Coordinates of N, CA and C in Angstrom, one line a residue:
M29 N 4.0 -5.1 -11.6 CA 3.2 -4.1 -10.9 C 1.8 -4.5 -11.2
R30 N 0.9 -4.3 -10.2 CA -0.5 -4.6 -10.3 C -1.3 -3.6 -9.6
V31 N -2.6 -3.5 -10.1 CA -3.6 -2.6 -9.5 C -4.2 -3.4 -8.3
G32 N -4.3 -2.7 -7.2 CA -5.0 -3.3 -6.0 C -5.9 -2.3 -5.4
R33 N -6.8 -2.8 -4.6 CA -7.8 -1.9 -3.8 C -7.5 -2.1 -2.3
V34 N -7.3 -1.0 -1.7 CA -7.1 -1.0 -0.2 C -8.4 -1.4 0.5
V35 N -8.3 -2.5 1.2 CA -9.5 -3.0 1.9 C -9.5 -2.8 3.4
A36 N -8.3 -2.6 4.0 CA -8.2 -2.3 5.4 C -7.0 -1.5 5.7
V37 N -7.1 -0.6 6.7 CA -6.0 0.2 7.1 C -6.0 0.1 8.7
D38 N -4.8 -0.3 9.2 CA -4.7 -0.4 10.6 C -3.5 0.4 11.1
D39 N -3.6 0.9 12.4 CA -2.5 1.6 13.0 C -1.3 0.7 13.1
F40 N -0.1 1.3 13.1 CA 1.2 0.6 13.2 C 2.1 1.3 14.2
P41 N 1.7 1.2 15.5 CA 2.4 1.9 16.5 C 3.8 1.5 16.7
E42 N 4.2 0.2 16.3 CA 5.5 -0.3 16.5 C 6.5 0.2 15.5
A43 N 6.0 0.8 14.4 CA 6.9 1.3 13.3 C 7.8 2.4 13.9
R44 N 9.1 2.4 13.4 CA 10.0 3.5 13.7 C 9.5 4.9 13.3
R45 N 9.0 4.9 12.0 CA 8.5 6.1 11.5 C 7.0 5.9 11.3
P46 N 6.2 7.0 11.4 CA 4.7 6.8 11.3 C 4.3 6.1 10.0
A47 N 3.5 5.1 10.2 CA 3.1 4.3 9.0 C 1.7 3.6 9.3
W48 N 1.1 3.2 8.2 CA -0.1 2.4 8.3 C 0.2 1.0 7.9
K49 N -0.6 0.0 8.4 CA -0.6 -1.4 7.9 C -1.8 -1.5 7.0
L50 N -1.5 -1.8 5.7 CA -2.6 -1.9 4.7 C -2.8 -3.3 4.4
R51 N -4.1 -3.6 4.0 CA -4.4 -4.9 3.4 C -5.0 -4.5 2.0
V52 N -4.4 -5.1 1.0 CA -4.7 -4.7 -0.4 C -5.2 -5.9 -1.2
D53 N -6.3 -5.8 -1.9 CA -6.9 -6.9 -2.7 C -6.4 -6.7 -4.1
F54 N -5.7 -7.8 -4.6 CA -5.2 -7.8 -6.0 C -6.0 -8.7 -6.9
G55 N -7.2 -9.0 -6.5 CA -8.1 -9.9 -7.4 C -7.9 -11.3 -7.1
A56 N -8.6 -12.2 -7.8 CA -8.7 -13.6 -7.6 C -7.3 -14.3 -7.8
E57 N -6.5 -13.9 -8.8 CA -5.3 -14.5 -9.1 C -4.2 -14.4 -8.0
I58 N -4.1 -13.2 -7.4 CA -3.1 -12.9 -6.4 C -3.7 -12.9 -5.0
G59 N -4.9 -12.4 -4.8 CA -5.5 -12.4 -3.5 C -5.1 -11.1 -2.8
E60 N -5.2 -11.2 -1.4 CA -4.9 -10.0 -0.6 C -3.4 -10.1 -0.2
R61 N -2.8 -9.0 -0.1 CA -1.4 -8.9 0.4 C -1.4 -7.7 1.4
R62 N -0.4 -7.8 2.4 CA -0.3 -6.8 3.4 C 0.9 -5.9 3.0
S63 N 0.8 -4.7 3.5 CA 1.9 -3.7 3.2 C 2.0 -2.7 4.3
S64 N 3.3 -2.4 4.7 CA 3.5 -1.3 5.6 C 3.8 -0.1 4.8
A65 N 3.1 1.0 5.0 CA 3.2 2.2 4.1 C 3.4 3.5 4.9
Q66 N 4.4 4.2 4.7 CA 4.6 5.5 5.3 C 3.9 6.6 4.6
I67 N 2.6 6.5 4.6 CA 1.7 7.4 3.9 C 0.7 8.0 4.9
T68 N 1.2 8.5 6.0 CA 0.3 9.0 7.1 C -0.2 10.4 6.7
N69 N 0.2 11.0 5.6 CA -0.5 12.2 5.1 C -1.8 11.9 4.5
Y70 N -2.2 10.6 4.4 CA -3.5 10.2 4.0 C -4.3 9.7 5.2
A71 N -5.5 10.1 5.4 CA -6.3 9.6 6.5 C -6.8 8.2 6.1
R72 N -7.1 7.4 7.1 CA -7.6 6.1 6.9 C -8.8 6.1 6.0
E73 N -9.7 7.0 6.2 CA -10.9 7.1 5.3 C -10.6 7.4 3.8
E74 N -9.5 8.1 3.6 CA -9.0 8.3 2.2 C -8.5 7.1 1.5
L75 N -8.0 6.1 2.3 CA -7.3 5.0 1.8 C -8.2 3.8 1.5
V76 N -9.1 3.5 2.5 CA -10.0 2.4 2.3 C -10.9 2.5 1.0
G77 N -10.8 1.6 0.2 CA -11.5 1.6 -1.1 C -10.7 2.2 -2.3
R78 N -9.6 2.8 -2.0 CA -8.8 3.5 -3.0 C -8.0 2.4 -3.9
L79 N -8.0 2.7 -5.2 CA -7.1 1.9 -6.1 C -5.7 2.4 -6.0
V80 N -4.7 1.5 -5.9 CA -3.3 1.8 -5.8 C -2.6 0.9 -6.8
V81 N -1.3 1.3 -7.0 CA -0.4 0.5 -7.8 C 0.7 0.0 -6.9
A82 N 1.0 -1.3 -7.0 CA 2.0 -1.9 -6.1 C 2.8 -3.0 -6.8
V83 N 4.0 -3.2 -6.3 CA 4.9 -4.2 -6.7 C 4.5 -5.5 -5.9
V84 N 4.2 -6.6 -6.6 CA 3.7 -7.7 -5.9 C 4.7 -8.9 -5.9
N85 N 5.8 -8.8 -6.7 CA 6.7 -9.9 -6.8 C 8.0 -9.7 -6.0
F86 N 8.1 -8.8 -5.1 CA 9.2 -8.7 -4.2 C 9.1 -9.8 -3.1
P87 N 10.2 -10.3 -2.6 CA 10.0 -11.2 -1.4 C 9.4 -10.4 -0.2
P88 N 8.7 -11.1 0.7 CA 8.2 -10.4 1.9 C 9.3 -9.8 2.7
K89 N 9.0 -8.7 3.4 CA 10.0 -8.1 4.2 C 9.5 -7.9 5.6
Q90 N 10.3 -8.3 6.6 CA 9.9 -8.1 8.0 C 10.1 -6.6 8.4
I91 N 9.1 -6.0 8.8 CA 9.2 -4.6 9.3 C 8.7 -4.6 10.8
G92 N 9.6 -4.7 11.7 CA 9.2 -4.9 13.1 C 8.5 -6.2 13.2
P93 N 7.3 -6.1 13.9 CA 6.5 -7.4 14.1 C 5.6 -7.7 12.9
F94 N 5.7 -6.9 11.8 CA 4.8 -7.0 10.6 C 5.6 -7.5 9.4
M95 N 4.9 -8.4 8.7 CA 5.5 -8.9 7.4 C 4.8 -8.2 6.2
S96 N 5.6 -7.4 5.5 CA 5.1 -6.6 4.4 C 5.3 -7.5 3.1
E97 N 4.2 -7.7 2.4 CA 4.2 -8.6 1.2 C 4.1 -7.9 -0.1
C98 N 4.0 -6.6 -0.1 CA 4.0 -5.9 -1.4 C 4.4 -4.4 -1.1
L99 N 4.8 -3.7 -2.2 CA 5.2 -2.3 -2.1 C 4.3 -1.4 -2.8
V100 N 3.5 -0.6 -2.1 CA 2.6 0.3 -2.7 C 3.4 1.5 -3.2
L101 N 3.2 2.0 -4.4 CA 4.0 3.0 -5.0 C 3.5 4.4 -4.9
G102 N 4.4 5.3 -4.8 CA 4.0 6.7 -4.8 C 5.2 7.6 -5.2
T103 N 5.0 8.9 -5.2 CA 6.1 9.8 -5.5 C 6.3 10.6 -4.2
Y104 N 7.5 11.3 -4.1 CA 7.7 12.2 -3.0 C 7.6 13.6 -3.4
T105 N 7.0 14.5 -2.5 CA 7.0 15.9 -2.8 C 8.3 16.5 -2.2
A106 N 8.5 17.8 -2.4 CA 9.7 18.4 -1.9 C 9.7 18.4 -0.4
D107 N 8.5 18.3 0.3 CA 8.4 18.2 1.7 C 8.5 16.7 2.2
R108 N 8.8 15.8 1.3 CA 8.9 14.4 1.6 C 7.6 13.7 2.0
L109 N 6.5 14.2 1.5 CA 5.2 13.6 1.6 C 5.1 12.6 0.5
V110 N 4.4 11.5 0.7 CA 4.2 10.5 -0.4 C 2.9 10.8 -1.0
L111 N 2.9 10.9 -2.4 CA 1.6 11.0 -3.2 C 1.5 9.6 -3.9
L112 N 0.4 8.9 -3.6 CA 0.2 7.6 -4.1 C 0.0 7.7 -5.6
L113 N 0.5 6.7 -6.4 CA 0.2 6.5 -7.8 C -1.2 6.0 -7.9
S114 N -2.0 6.6 -8.8 CA -3.4 6.1 -8.9 C -3.7 5.7 -10.3
P115 N -4.2 4.5 -10.5 CA -4.6 4.0 -11.8 C -5.9 4.7 -12.2
S116 N -6.3 4.5 -13.5 CA -7.5 4.9 -14.0 C -8.7 4.4 -13.1
P117 N -9.8 5.1 -12.9 CA -10.9 4.6 -12.1 C -11.5 3.4 -12.7
D118 N -11.3 3.1 -14.0 CA -11.8 1.9 -14.7 C -10.9 0.7 -14.5
A119 N -9.8 0.8 -13.9 CA -8.9 -0.3 -13.6 C -9.5 -1.2 -12.6
Q120 N -9.1 -2.5 -12.6 CA -9.7 -3.5 -11.7 C -8.5 -4.1 -10.9
P121 N -8.8 -4.5 -9.7 CA -7.8 -5.2 -8.9 C -7.2 -6.4 -9.7
G122 N -5.9 -6.5 -9.7 CA -5.2 -7.5 -10.4 C -4.7 -7.1 -11.8
D123 N -5.3 -6.0 -12.3 CA -4.8 -5.6 -13.6 C -3.3 -5.3 -13.6
Q124 N -2.6 -5.7 -14.7 CA -1.2 -5.5 -14.8 C -0.9 -4.1 -15.2
V125 N 0.2 -3.5 -14.7 CA 0.6 -2.1 -15.1 C 1.7 -2.3 -16.1
G126 N 1.6 -1.7 -17.2 CA 2.6 -2.0 -18.3 C 3.2 -0.8 -18.8

C-alpha cells in the first residue's frame, strides 16, 4: 500500500454503477496509476489534490473500457457510502503504508 495524490478525476459514464475515473500520482518510483472508484459521494473538487491510500501491486483490472491499475482504499458506512482512508497531511506520494 502506498500514499498517492489524486491529480485528475473524470466521469465514467460507461460504468455499471456510478464511479469516477481517477489518476493518482504515487511519486517518482511508481509514477501515475489509474483507478476506477465508486466514490461518487465525493465531488470532483473534493478529490483533486487529496491524499489517498491505495494498493499498487494488484494486476491491472479491466472495468468496461477502462483499465484500473490500483485500488484506492476506503471503508463503508451503514448506508454503503465509501469513506476514503486518509494518510497524515505530512505524508508524501509514494510513502509506504506499514
